[in-house]
mmCIF file of C-alpha atoms in Angstrom:
data_model
loop_
_atom_site.group_PDB
_atom_site.id
_atom_site.type_symbol
_atom_site.label_atom_id
_atom_site.label_comp_id
_atom_site.label_asym_id
_atom_site.label_seq_id
_atom_site.Cartn_x
_atom_site.Cartn_y
_atom_site.Cartn_z
ATOM 1 C CA THR A 1 -30.499 85.148 -58.612
ATOM 2 C CA ARG A 2 -33.414 87.037 -57.078
ATOM 3 C CA LYS A 3 -35.738 84.298 -58.399
ATOM 4 C CA GLU A 4 -33.558 81.548 -56.869
ATOM 5 C CA SER A 5 -33.560 83.291 -53.464
ATOM 6 C CA SER A 6 -37.380 83.588 -53.541
ATOM 7 C CA ALA A 7 -37.759 79.862 -54.355
ATOM 8 C CA ALA A 8 -35.488 78.842 -51.448
ATOM 9 C CA SER A 9 -37.517 80.981 -49.095
ATOM 10 C CA ASP A 10 -40.752 79.262 -50.164
ATOM 11 C CA VAL A 11 -39.245 75.795 -49.511
ATOM 12 C CA TYR A 12 -38.091 76.799 -46.022
ATOM 13 C CA LYS A 13 -41.580 78.130 -45.166
ATOM 14 C CA ARG A 14 -43.236 74.861 -46.275
ATOM 15 C CA GLN A 15 -40.799 72.672 -44.188
ATOM 16 C CA LYS A 16 -41.359 74.845 -41.118
ATOM 17 C CA LYS A 17 -45.117 74.503 -41.482
ATOM 18 C CA ASN A 18 -44.859 70.695 -41.749
ATOM 19 C CA ILE A 19 -42.710 70.452 -38.598
ATOM 20 C CA PHE A 20 -45.181 72.493 -36.560
ATOM 21 C CA GLY A 21 -47.985 70.258 -37.804
ATOM 22 C CA PHE A 22 -46.176 67.064 -36.777
ATOM 23 C CA LEU A 23 -45.459 68.393 -33.284
ATOM 24 C CA PHE A 24 -49.121 69.379 -32.867
ATOM 25 C CA VAL A 25 -50.264 65.811 -33.694
ATOM 26 C CA ILE A 26 -47.891 64.323 -31.106
ATOM 27 C CA PHE A 27 -49.042 66.803 -28.454
ATOM 28 C CA PHE A 28 -52.687 66.019 -29.163
ATOM 29 C CA CYS A 29 -52.162 62.257 -28.928
ATOM 30 C CA GLY A 30 -50.383 62.687 -25.603
ATOM 31 C CA ILE A 31 -53.351 64.569 -24.193
ATOM 32 C CA CYS A 32 -55.735 61.840 -25.361
ATOM 33 C CA ILE A 33 -53.698 59.038 -23.815
ATOM 34 C CA SER A 34 -53.412 60.825 -20.483
ATOM 35 C CA CYS A 35 -57.167 60.950 -20.292
ATOM 36 C CA VAL A 36 -57.527 57.106 -20.391
ATOM 37 C CA ASP A 37 -58.020 55.309 -16.975
ATOM 38 C CA SER A 38 -54.877 53.265 -16.130
ATOM 39 C CA ASP A 39 -57.034 50.279 -15.051
ATOM 40 C CA ASP A 40 -59.174 50.200 -18.188
ATOM 41 C CA TYR A 41 -57.160 47.243 -19.513
ATOM 42 C CA LYS A 42 -58.604 45.040 -16.760
ATOM 43 C CA LYS A 43 -61.993 45.056 -18.445
ATOM 44 C CA TYR A 44 -60.456 42.799 -21.072
ATOM 45 C CA LEU A 45 -59.589 40.144 -18.399
ATOM 46 C CA ALA A 46 -62.821 38.254 -17.927
ATOM 47 C CA GLY A 47 -61.875 36.819 -14.497
ATOM 48 C CA GLY A 48 -59.861 39.774 -13.290
ATOM 49 C CA GLU A 49 -56.084 39.910 -12.891
ATOM 50 C CA ILE A 50 -54.351 36.443 -12.926
ATOM 51 C CA ILE A 51 -51.761 35.920 -10.158
ATOM 52 C CA TYR A 52 -49.368 32.960 -10.286
ATOM 53 C CA PRO A 53 -47.442 31.982 -7.133
ATOM 54 C CA GLN A 54 -43.919 30.794 -7.769
ATOM 55 C CA LYS A 55 -43.842 27.334 -9.285
ATOM 56 C CA ALA A 56 -41.684 24.545 -7.836
ATOM 57 C CA ASP A 57 -38.243 25.220 -9.285
ATOM 58 C CA SER A 58 -35.416 22.716 -10.007
ATOM 59 C CA VAL A 59 -37.417 19.714 -8.794
ATOM 60 C CA ARG A 60 -35.425 16.583 -7.857
ATOM 61 C CA ILE A 61 -36.785 13.137 -6.969
ATOM 62 C CA LEU A 62 -34.331 11.197 -4.783
ATOM 63 C CA PRO A 63 -35.057 7.453 -4.589
ATOM 64 C CA GLY A 64 -35.251 5.423 -1.387
ATOM 65 C CA ARG A 65 -36.614 2.185 0.081
ATOM 66 C CA GLU A 66 -40.311 2.218 -0.858
ATOM 67 C CA ARG A 67 -40.219 5.998 -0.629
ATOM 68 C CA VAL A 68 -38.815 9.053 -2.342
ATOM 69 C CA GLN A 69 -37.655 12.473 -1.269
ATOM 70 C CA VAL A 70 -39.052 15.331 -3.335
ATOM 71 C CA GLU A 71 -37.124 18.579 -3.160
ATOM 72 C CA TRP A 72 -37.292 21.896 -4.979
ATOM 73 C CA LEU A 73 -36.330 25.555 -4.708
ATOM 74 C CA MET A 74 -38.844 28.087 -3.357
ATOM 75 C CA VAL A 75 -38.331 31.771 -2.464
ATOM 76 C CA ASP A 76 -41.834 33.252 -2.911
ATOM 77 C CA PRO A 77 -43.104 34.088 0.617
ATOM 78 C CA ARG A 78 -46.716 34.034 -0.640
ATOM 79 C CA VAL A 79 -46.597 30.258 -1.213
ATOM 80 C CA THR A 80 -48.229 28.456 1.705
ATOM 81 C CA SER A 81 -48.779 24.922 0.365
ATOM 82 C CA CYS A 82 -47.931 22.504 -2.400
ATOM 83 C CA ASP A 83 -50.013 19.667 -3.838
ATOM 84 C CA ILE A 84 -48.018 16.696 -5.133
ATOM 85 C CA TYR A 85 -49.954 14.303 -7.368
ATOM 86 C CA TYR A 86 -48.804 10.844 -8.394
ATOM 87 C CA GLU A 87 -50.406 7.638 -9.590
ATOM 88 C CA GLN A 88 -50.106 4.294 -7.804
ATOM 89 C CA GLY A 89 -51.992 1.158 -8.737
ATOM 90 C CA GLY A 90 -54.053 3.097 -11.269
ATOM 91 C CA ILE A 91 -55.263 5.558 -8.624
ATOM 92 C CA GLU A 92 -54.187 9.173 -8.527
ATOM 93 C CA LYS A 93 -53.015 10.164 -5.078
ATOM 94 C CA LEU A 94 -52.526 13.556 -3.532
ATOM 95 C CA PHE A 95 -49.900 14.584 -1.012
ATOM 96 C CA ASN A 96 -50.487 18.057 0.434
ATOM 97 C CA LEU A 97 -47.583 19.857 2.075
ATOM 98 C CA PRO A 98 -48.083 23.046 4.099
ATOM 99 C CA ILE A 99 -45.149 25.379 3.466
ATOM 100 C CA ASP A 100 -43.561 27.850 5.837
ATOM 101 C CA LEU A 101 -40.341 29.078 4.292
ATOM 102 C CA THR A 102 -38.965 30.005 7.708
ATOM 103 C CA SER A 103 -38.967 26.331 8.727
ATOM 104 C CA HIS A 104 -37.038 25.001 5.734
ATOM 105 C CA ASP A 105 -33.359 24.931 4.844
ATOM 106 C CA ARG A 106 -32.905 28.360 3.278
ATOM 107 C CA ASP A 107 -34.644 28.163 -0.088
ATOM 108 C CA THR A 108 -34.964 24.377 -0.409
ATOM 109 C CA ILE A 109 -38.161 22.444 0.328
ATOM 110 C CA ARG A 110 -37.801 18.737 1.111
ATOM 111 C CA VAL A 111 -40.499 16.192 1.783
ATOM 112 C CA ILE A 112 -40.613 12.376 2.067
ATOM 113 C CA ILE A 113 -43.416 10.445 0.374
ATOM 114 C CA ASP A 114 -43.714 7.004 2.018
ATOM 115 C CA ASP A 115 -45.524 3.731 1.337
ATOM 116 C CA LEU A 116 -44.654 3.598 -2.342
ATOM 117 C CA GLU A 117 -44.594 0.499 -4.490
ATOM 118 C CA GLU A 118 -41.320 -0.421 -6.153
ATOM 119 C CA THR A 119 -41.740 1.273 -9.518
ATOM 120 C CA SER A 120 -41.292 4.523 -11.435
ATOM 121 C CA TYR A 121 -43.486 7.562 -10.849
ATOM 122 C CA ARG A 122 -44.384 10.856 -12.485
ATOM 123 C CA PHE A 123 -44.979 13.555 -9.898
ATOM 124 C CA LYS A 124 -46.958 16.770 -10.550
ATOM 125 C CA LEU A 125 -46.358 19.733 -8.257
ATOM 126 C CA ILE A 126 -48.681 22.743 -7.906
ATOM 127 C CA THR A 127 -48.058 25.479 -5.333
ATOM 128 C CA HIS A 128 -50.782 27.660 -3.746
ATOM 129 C CA ASP A 129 -51.113 30.871 -1.758
ATOM 130 C CA ASP A 130 -53.751 31.803 0.825
ATOM 131 C CA TYR A 131 -55.911 33.578 -1.767
ATOM 132 C CA GLY A 132 -56.732 30.589 -3.924
ATOM 133 C CA ASN A 133 -54.081 31.276 -6.523
ATOM 134 C CA SER A 134 -52.166 28.329 -7.995
ATOM 135 C CA SER A 135 -48.921 28.011 -9.895
ATOM 136 C CA ILE A 136 -48.459 26.320 -13.203
ATOM 137 C CA THR A 137 -47.879 22.557 -12.953
ATOM 138 C CA VAL A 138 -44.333 21.208 -12.801
ATOM 139 C CA GLU A 139 -43.659 17.527 -13.540
ATOM 140 C CA ALA A 140 -40.738 15.311 -12.529
ATOM 141 C CA GLU A 141 -39.989 11.586 -12.667
ATOM 142 C CA GLY A 142 -38.414 9.297 -10.072
ATOM 143 C CA SER A 143 -38.375 5.751 -8.720
ATOM 144 C CA ALA A 144 -38.841 3.913 -5.461
ATOM 145 C CA TYR A 145 -36.820 0.735 -4.820
ATOM 146 C CA GLY A 146 -37.501 -2.311 -2.674
ATOM 147 C CA LYS A 147 -37.116 -6.058 -2.339
ATOM 148 C CA ASN A 148 -36.811 -6.756 -6.057
ATOM 149 C CA TYR A 149 -33.829 -4.448 -6.399
ATOM 150 C CA GLU A 150 -32.272 -5.682 -3.170
ATOM 151 C CA SER A 151 -32.590 -9.338 -4.207
ATOM 152 C CA SER A 152 -30.435 -8.595 -7.275
ATOM 153 C CA LEU A 153 -27.452 -7.461 -5.205
ATOM 154 C CA PHE A 154 -24.355 -9.567 -4.612
ATOM 155 C CA ASN A 155 -21.622 -9.299 -2.047
ATOM 156 C CA ARG A 156 -18.218 -8.080 -3.031
ATOM 157 C CA VAL A 157 -15.981 -11.028 -3.837
ATOM 158 C CA ILE A 158 -13.079 -11.985 -1.597
ATOM 159 C CA ARG A 159 -9.820 -12.550 -3.435
ATOM 160 C CA THR A 160 -7.631 -13.949 -0.622
ATOM 161 C CA LYS A 161 -7.653 -14.491 3.129
ATOM 162 C CA THR A 162 -4.277 -14.439 4.856
ATOM 163 C CA VAL A 163 -3.633 -15.139 8.514
ATOM 164 C CA THR A 164 -1.019 -12.809 9.974
ATOM 165 C CA PRO A 165 0.290 -12.281 13.507
ATOM 166 C CA GLU A 166 -1.880 -9.149 13.643
ATOM 167 C CA GLY A 167 -5.108 -10.825 12.541
ATOM 168 C CA LEU A 168 -6.889 -11.825 9.340
ATOM 169 C CA LEU A 169 -5.921 -9.879 6.207
ATOM 170 C CA ILE A 170 -8.639 -9.974 3.523
ATOM 171 C CA ASN A 171 -8.034 -8.849 -0.053
ATOM 172 C CA TRP A 172 -11.055 -8.128 -2.265
ATOM 173 C CA TYR A 173 -11.746 -7.802 -5.968
ATOM 174 C CA GLU A 174 -12.688 -4.345 -7.258
ATOM 175 C CA SER A 175 -15.990 -2.900 -6.057
ATOM 176 C CA GLU A 176 -19.072 -2.846 -8.261
ATOM 177 C CA GLN A 177 -20.686 0.336 -9.536
ATOM 178 C CA MET A 178 -22.930 1.993 -6.935
ATOM 179 C CA GLU A 179 -21.381 -0.050 -4.113
ATOM 180 C CA VAL A 180 -21.008 1.876 -0.839
ATOM 181 C CA GLY A 181 -18.853 -0.559 1.121
ATOM 182 C CA VAL A 182 -18.815 -3.752 3.190
ATOM 183 C CA ASP A 183 -19.872 -4.319 6.800
ATOM 184 C CA LEU A 184 -17.877 -7.044 8.558
ATOM 185 C CA GLU A 185 -18.454 -8.702 11.921
ATOM 186 C CA TYR A 186 -15.993 -11.043 13.595
ATOM 187 C CA THR A 187 -14.898 -12.457 16.939
ATOM 188 C CA ASP A 188 -11.579 -11.406 18.449
ATOM 189 C CA SER A 189 -9.196 -13.572 20.471
ATOM 190 C CA LYS A 190 -10.977 -12.588 23.705
ATOM 191 C CA GLY A 191 -14.383 -13.683 22.433
ATOM 192 C CA SER A 192 -15.729 -10.154 21.874
ATOM 193 C CA ILE A 193 -17.757 -9.301 18.772
ATOM 194 C CA LYS A 194 -16.155 -6.624 16.599
ATOM 195 C CA LYS A 195 -17.771 -4.660 13.766
ATOM 196 C CA VAL A 196 -15.876 -2.782 11.059
ATOM 197 C CA PHE A 197 -16.796 -1.030 7.812
ATOM 198 C CA MET A 198 -14.686 -1.096 4.658
ATOM 199 C CA PRO A 199 -15.534 1.663 2.114
ATOM 200 C CA ASP A 200 -15.757 0.779 -1.562
ATOM 201 C CA SER A 201 -12.593 2.759 -2.352
ATOM 202 C CA ILE A 202 -10.223 0.226 -0.749
ATOM 203 C CA ASN A 203 -9.491 -3.412 -1.578
ATOM 204 C CA GLN A 204 -7.888 -4.671 1.626
ATOM 205 C CA ILE A 205 -8.813 -4.790 5.297
ATOM 206 C CA LEU A 206 -7.226 -6.286 8.407
ATOM 207 C CA LEU A 207 -9.535 -7.859 10.984
ATOM 208 C CA ASP A 208 -7.371 -6.979 13.943
ATOM 209 C CA ASP A 209 -6.850 -9.739 16.536
ATOM 210 C CA CYS A 210 -9.373 -11.946 14.701
ATOM 211 C CA ASP A 211 -10.112 -15.426 16.038
ATOM 212 C CA VAL A 212 -9.702 -17.204 12.715
ATOM 213 C CA ALA A 213 -11.200 -20.398 14.094
ATOM 214 C CA THR A 214 -14.569 -18.588 14.285
ATOM 215 C CA PRO A 215 -16.473 -17.623 11.094
ATOM 216 C CA PHE A 216 -16.857 -13.948 10.218
ATOM 217 C CA THR A 217 -19.780 -12.391 8.337
ATOM 218 C CA TYR A 218 -19.946 -9.675 5.703
ATOM 219 C CA VAL A 219 -22.662 -7.686 3.929
ATOM 220 C CA THR A 220 -22.198 -5.316 0.997
ATOM 221 C CA ARG A 221 -24.081 -1.997 0.936
ATOM 222 C CA TYR A 222 -25.385 -0.368 -2.244
ATOM 223 C CA LYS A 223 -27.215 2.731 -3.433
ATOM 224 C CA PRO A 224 -29.207 2.523 -6.699
ATOM 225 C CA VAL A 225 -27.992 6.038 -7.531
ATOM 226 C CA LYS A 226 -25.486 8.254 -5.791
ATOM 227 C CA GLU A 227 -28.182 10.633 -4.493
ATOM 228 C CA ALA A 228 -30.403 7.869 -3.023
ATOM 229 C CA ILE A 229 -31.619 8.526 0.521
ATOM 230 C CA ASP A 230 -31.449 4.859 1.589
ATOM 231 C CA GLU A 231 -28.923 2.037 1.344
ATOM 232 C CA PHE A 232 -29.656 -1.518 0.264
ATOM 233 C CA TYR A 233 -27.913 -4.715 1.296
ATOM 234 C CA ALA A 234 -26.831 -7.957 -0.284
ATOM 235 C CA ALA A 235 -27.641 -11.114 1.671
ATOM 236 C CA LYS A 236 -25.317 -11.728 4.613
ATOM 237 C CA GLU A 237 -22.551 -14.214 3.890
ATOM 238 C CA GLN A 238 -20.310 -16.175 6.200
ATOM 239 C CA GLY A 239 -16.573 -16.351 5.714
ATOM 240 C CA ILE A 240 -14.336 -19.005 7.164
ATOM 241 C CA VAL A 241 -10.618 -19.530 7.135
ATOM 242 C CA GLU A 242 -9.882 -23.054 6.026
ATOM 243 C CA PHE A 243 -6.535 -24.458 7.059
ATOM 244 C CA PRO A 244 -4.991 -27.553 5.515
ATOM 245 C CA SER A 245 -4.409 -30.674 7.547
ATOM 246 C CA GLU A 246 -1.119 -31.426 5.805
ATOM 247 C CA LEU A 247 2.096 -29.517 5.173
ATOM 248 C CA THR A 248 2.790 -28.045 1.759
ATOM 249 C CA ASN A 249 6.127 -27.173 0.119
ATOM 250 C CA ALA A 250 7.751 -29.187 2.891
ATOM 251 C CA GLN A 251 11.138 -30.282 1.502
ATOM 252 C CA ALA A 252 14.071 -29.106 -0.567
ATOM 253 C CA PRO A 253 14.150 -27.778 -3.154
ATOM 254 C CA PHE A 254 11.653 -25.396 -1.515
ATOM 255 C CA GLU A 255 9.578 -23.290 -3.881
ATOM 256 C CA ILE A 256 9.715 -19.530 -3.430
ATOM 257 C CA THR A 257 7.087 -16.823 -3.821
ATOM 258 C CA ASP A 258 6.817 -14.651 -6.928
ATOM 259 C CA GLN A 259 8.878 -12.074 -5.063
ATOM 260 C CA GLY A 260 11.812 -13.795 -6.747
ATOM 261 C CA TRP A 261 15.441 -14.089 -5.733
ATOM 262 C CA TRP A 262 17.384 -11.497 -3.776
ATOM 263 C CA ASN A 263 20.909 -11.104 -5.094
ATOM 264 C CA ASP A 264 20.137 -14.106 -7.312
ATOM 265 C CA ARG A 265 20.398 -16.363 -4.267
ATOM 266 C CA PHE A 266 17.795 -15.927 -1.497
ATOM 267 C CA GLY A 267 14.006 -16.155 -1.751
ATOM 268 C CA VAL A 268 10.976 -16.490 0.545
ATOM 269 C CA ALA A 269 9.388 -19.925 0.934
ATOM 270 C CA LYS A 270 5.993 -20.257 -0.735
ATOM 271 C CA GLY A 271 3.122 -21.380 1.492
ATOM 272 C CA TRP A 272 4.941 -20.581 4.735
ATOM 273 C CA ASN A 273 3.951 -17.781 7.116
ATOM 274 C CA THR A 274 6.645 -15.448 8.397
ATOM 275 C CA ASN A 275 7.036 -12.321 10.439
ATOM 276 C CA GLU A 276 9.285 -9.514 9.203
ATOM 277 C CA ALA A 277 12.375 -11.005 10.836
ATOM 278 C CA GLY A 278 11.635 -14.358 9.234
ATOM 279 C CA ARG A 279 11.593 -13.046 5.684
ATOM 280 C CA VAL A 280 13.714 -9.889 5.572
ATOM 281 C CA ASN A 281 16.920 -11.769 4.631
ATOM 282 C CA GLY A 282 15.109 -14.397 2.604
ATOM 283 C CA ASN A 283 14.625 -17.938 3.956
ATOM 284 C CA VAL A 284 15.425 -20.177 0.965
ATOM 285 C CA ASP A 285 19.068 -20.543 -0.158
ATOM 286 C CA ARG A 286 19.437 -21.208 -3.875
ATOM 287 C CA ASN A 287 23.103 -22.204 -3.509
ATOM 288 C CA PHE A 288 22.189 -25.200 -1.309
ATOM 289 C CA ASN A 289 19.416 -26.907 -3.279
ATOM 290 C CA ASN A 290 16.863 -24.346 -2.125
ATOM 291 C CA ALA A 291 17.223 -25.389 1.518
ATOM 292 C CA MET A 292 15.211 -23.472 4.114
ATOM 293 C CA THR A 293 17.491 -21.199 6.116
ATOM 294 C CA ILE A 294 17.597 -18.585 8.832
ATOM 295 C CA TRP A 295 20.776 -16.583 8.439
ATOM 296 C CA SER A 296 22.725 -13.363 8.934
ATOM 297 C CA TRP A 297 26.133 -12.543 7.409
ATOM 298 C CA PRO A 298 28.126 -9.388 8.078
ATOM 299 C CA ASP A 299 28.271 -6.944 5.174
ATOM 300 C CA TYR A 300 26.048 -9.140 3.040
ATOM 301 C CA SER A 301 22.593 -9.847 4.495
ATOM 302 C CA PRO A 302 20.051 -7.010 4.360
ATOM 303 C CA VAL A 303 19.726 -7.128 8.164
ATOM 304 C CA GLN A 304 22.532 -7.895 10.595
ATOM 305 C CA GLY A 305 21.168 -10.189 13.279
ATOM 306 C CA LEU A 306 17.583 -11.433 13.580
ATOM 307 C CA TYR A 307 15.423 -11.500 16.701
ATOM 308 C CA ASN A 308 12.383 -13.748 17.078
ATOM 309 C CA ALA A 309 12.432 -14.749 13.397
ATOM 310 C CA LYS A 310 9.464 -17.031 12.616
ATOM 311 C CA ILE A 311 8.785 -19.421 9.736
ATOM 312 C CA TYR A 312 5.712 -21.654 10.110
ATOM 313 C CA GLN A 313 2.587 -23.233 8.648
ATOM 314 C CA ILE A 314 -0.911 -23.243 10.165
ATOM 315 C CA LEU A 315 -2.836 -26.521 10.195
ATOM 316 C CA SER A 316 -6.256 -27.704 11.299
ATOM 317 C CA LEU A 317 -5.885 -31.102 12.946
ATOM 318 C CA ASN A 318 -8.341 -33.630 14.307
ATOM 319 C CA PRO A 319 -7.899 -35.157 17.759
ATOM 320 C CA GLY A 320 -4.951 -37.525 18.001
ATOM 321 C CA ILE A 321 -1.226 -37.895 18.706
ATOM 322 C CA TYR A 322 1.132 -36.324 16.174
ATOM 323 C CA THR A 323 4.846 -35.912 15.514
ATOM 324 C CA PHE A 324 6.271 -32.875 13.732
ATOM 325 C CA GLU A 325 9.715 -33.610 12.266
ATOM 326 C CA ALA A 326 12.443 -31.287 10.940
ATOM 327 C CA THR A 327 15.479 -32.667 9.088
ATOM 328 C CA VAL A 328 18.526 -30.537 9.816
ATOM 329 C CA GLY A 329 20.917 -29.385 7.082
ATOM 330 C CA ARG A 330 24.037 -27.253 7.571
ATOM 331 C CA LEU A 331 24.462 -25.492 10.921
ATOM 332 C CA SER A 332 26.948 -22.783 11.864
ATOM 333 C CA ALA A 333 29.395 -23.383 14.684
ATOM 334 C CA SER A 334 27.349 -21.173 17.008
ATOM 335 C CA ILE A 335 23.613 -20.490 17.356
ATOM 336 C CA ASN A 336 22.156 -17.873 19.646
ATOM 337 C CA LYS A 337 18.801 -19.612 20.193
ATOM 338 C CA GLU A 338 16.529 -21.597 17.898
ATOM 339 C CA TYR A 339 13.621 -24.041 18.240
ATOM 340 C CA VAL A 340 11.623 -26.442 16.132
ATOM 341 C CA VAL A 341 8.215 -25.774 17.673
ATOM 342 C CA VAL A 342 4.522 -26.706 17.724
ATOM 343 C CA SER A 343 2.143 -24.062 19.123
ATOM 344 C CA LYS A 344 -1.601 -23.788 19.658
ATOM 345 C CA GLY A 345 -3.230 -21.159 17.426
ATOM 346 C CA ILE A 346 -2.293 -19.226 14.322
ATOM 347 C CA GLU A 347 1.317 -18.347 15.146
ATOM 348 C CA VAL A 348 4.278 -20.099 16.742
ATOM 349 C CA ASN A 349 5.214 -18.803 20.189
ATOM 350 C CA ASN A 350 7.627 -15.955 20.656
ATOM 351 C CA ILE A 351 11.067 -17.328 21.376
ATOM 352 C CA GLU A 352 11.027 -16.364 25.061
ATOM 353 C CA ASP A 353 7.680 -18.201 25.538
ATOM 354 C CA VAL A 354 8.463 -21.458 23.767
ATOM 355 C CA GLU A 355 9.565 -23.488 26.781
ATOM 356 C CA ARG A 356 6.580 -22.306 28.854
ATOM 357 C CA PHE A 357 3.669 -22.401 26.423
ATOM 358 C CA ALA A 358 4.470 -24.456 23.306
ATOM 359 C CA LEU A 359 2.664 -27.760 22.747
ATOM 360 C CA SER A 360 6.041 -29.292 21.920
ATOM 361 C CA TYR A 361 9.539 -28.136 20.960
ATOM 362 C CA GLN A 362 13.113 -29.184 20.284
ATOM 363 C CA GLU A 363 16.018 -26.787 20.662
ATOM 364 C CA VAL A 364 18.452 -26.599 17.761
ATOM 365 C CA VAL A 365 22.009 -26.606 19.101
ATOM 366 C CA PRO A 366 25.417 -26.466 17.364
ATOM 367 C CA GLY A 367 27.075 -29.781 16.582
ATOM 368 C CA ILE A 368 23.914 -31.630 15.473
ATOM 369 C CA PRO A 369 24.978 -33.743 12.464
ATOM 370 C CA GLU A 370 23.509 -32.851 9.089
ATOM 371 C CA GLY A 371 20.538 -35.142 8.381
ATOM 372 C CA THR A 372 19.445 -35.353 12.026
ATOM 373 C CA VAL A 373 15.644 -35.490 12.421
ATOM 374 C CA LEU A 374 14.349 -33.380 15.309
ATOM 375 C CA GLN A 375 10.946 -34.600 16.566
ATOM 376 C CA CYS A 376 8.153 -32.737 18.396
ATOM 377 C CA GLU A 377 5.417 -35.059 19.661
ATOM 378 C CA PHE A 378 2.082 -33.602 20.826
ATOM 379 C CA GLU A 379 -1.491 -34.673 21.548
ATOM 380 C CA LEU A 380 -4.776 -32.952 20.678
ATOM 381 C CA LYS A 381 -7.966 -33.770 22.583
ATOM 382 C CA GLU A 382 -10.199 -31.933 20.103
ATOM 383 C CA THR A 383 -10.033 -30.535 16.590
ATOM 384 C CA SER A 384 -7.559 -27.662 16.825
ATOM 385 C CA ILE A 385 -5.626 -25.084 14.870
ATOM 386 C CA VAL A 386 -1.899 -25.403 15.433
ATOM 387 C CA SER A 387 1.232 -23.759 14.048
ATOM 388 C CA VAL A 388 4.369 -25.767 13.279
ATOM 389 C CA GLY A 389 7.774 -24.448 12.254
ATOM 390 C CA LEU A 390 10.802 -22.509 13.474
ATOM 391 C CA VAL A 391 11.564 -19.562 15.719
ATOM 392 C CA ALA A 392 15.088 -18.220 16.190
ATOM 393 C CA ASN A 393 17.464 -15.512 17.365
ATOM 394 C CA ILE A 394 20.342 -15.329 14.896
ATOM 395 C CA GLU A 395 23.446 -13.180 15.288
ATOM 396 C CA PRO A 396 25.748 -12.090 12.444
ATOM 397 C CA SER A 397 27.797 -15.013 11.038
ATOM 398 C CA GLN A 398 25.170 -17.560 12.164
ATOM 399 C CA GLU A 399 23.057 -19.786 9.939
ATOM 400 C CA THR A 400 20.787 -22.836 10.157
ATOM 401 C CA GLN A 401 19.421 -24.884 7.252
ATOM 402 C CA TYR A 402 16.638 -27.471 6.927
ATOM 403 C CA ASN A 403 16.016 -29.943 4.120
ATOM 404 C CA LYS A 404 12.645 -31.438 5.060
ATOM 405 C CA PHE A 405 9.618 -31.096 7.352
ATOM 406 C CA GLU A 406 7.020 -33.781 7.982
ATOM 407 C CA LEU A 407 3.885 -34.197 10.103
ATOM 408 C CA LYS A 408 2.934 -37.730 11.127
ATOM 409 C CA LYS A 409 -0.119 -38.976 12.974
ATOM 410 C CA ASN A 410 0.916 -41.722 15.380
#
């Protein structure tokens, strides 16, 4: 046991000696390092210390009309200029931009490069400070657009044009990709020029108080990409409202619109214009050979009593003498007020104005035998747009029916 204790003591002494030796080596190395000049490493840099100003960060090229907008992020206050290189017509060009971060929008630099040909470009951006230091090069691609792109654009397509008492209602097909909207210009009833814009997100617009006898124009706007800085335009087109010179769907059985039958009996006459009062109860009666009717029955019709109900067609007629005829069907024993009427323009007169302003009219009174032909004769000195049809005030339990309408040129 004494021998074992002596051996353990020898091992401990050797380990202690090794530890002290290791610590001495570390201490010595520390002293040596501290004696080296902290700038000695610079002697290995042949040209001295290299300083890089901040490079153009997150570069975007936004296209425009024969120009682009170059924008990037910059926060380094040492940067005082940026060189933008690009090639045009085989020649490298340089655009130099002085930079003062206090004059830009927060950390974003924006610059327009003009007079570009319509093609794609690769831009190289290098920033500089006032001490001759330059950043690493940053590259970005973008395009300028022009007449070639614009000549490929088409106007949005009109689906329908409908004349209403309020004006001209235009329905359009769906917009194309990258379309912005449509600019429209028209003349109102007072002769004033009106301009409206319809965004691409909608498919219908009303040209309020439009003079439908005068053409309107429309131009569709586009952007080649959503972020483009300029808009491009399809060629201006002219729109006209063409009215027939003859009546359509003019005798029983009258066709109805695809709205169908109300209560399996009443529909709305196809090809005839109406106001709300003229269609709310339906104006074609299926139980009487699809006769045209203006009616109101207590506890049955959707609306009890109708005021200024209008049913009419719009025609474009050449100069001449004409006769508009309406063949009467069944009439109720009493009628508040009703006219067969011819009016100038795109809507028959309001009922209180018929006798003062209509081109021609015949009042419909109780007791007229079924089959009677009411005639409205009128003369046009020039090609004109006229409206022919019916206007009525109908009280509950009143009804008038018509079997045929006809327009004759004398």
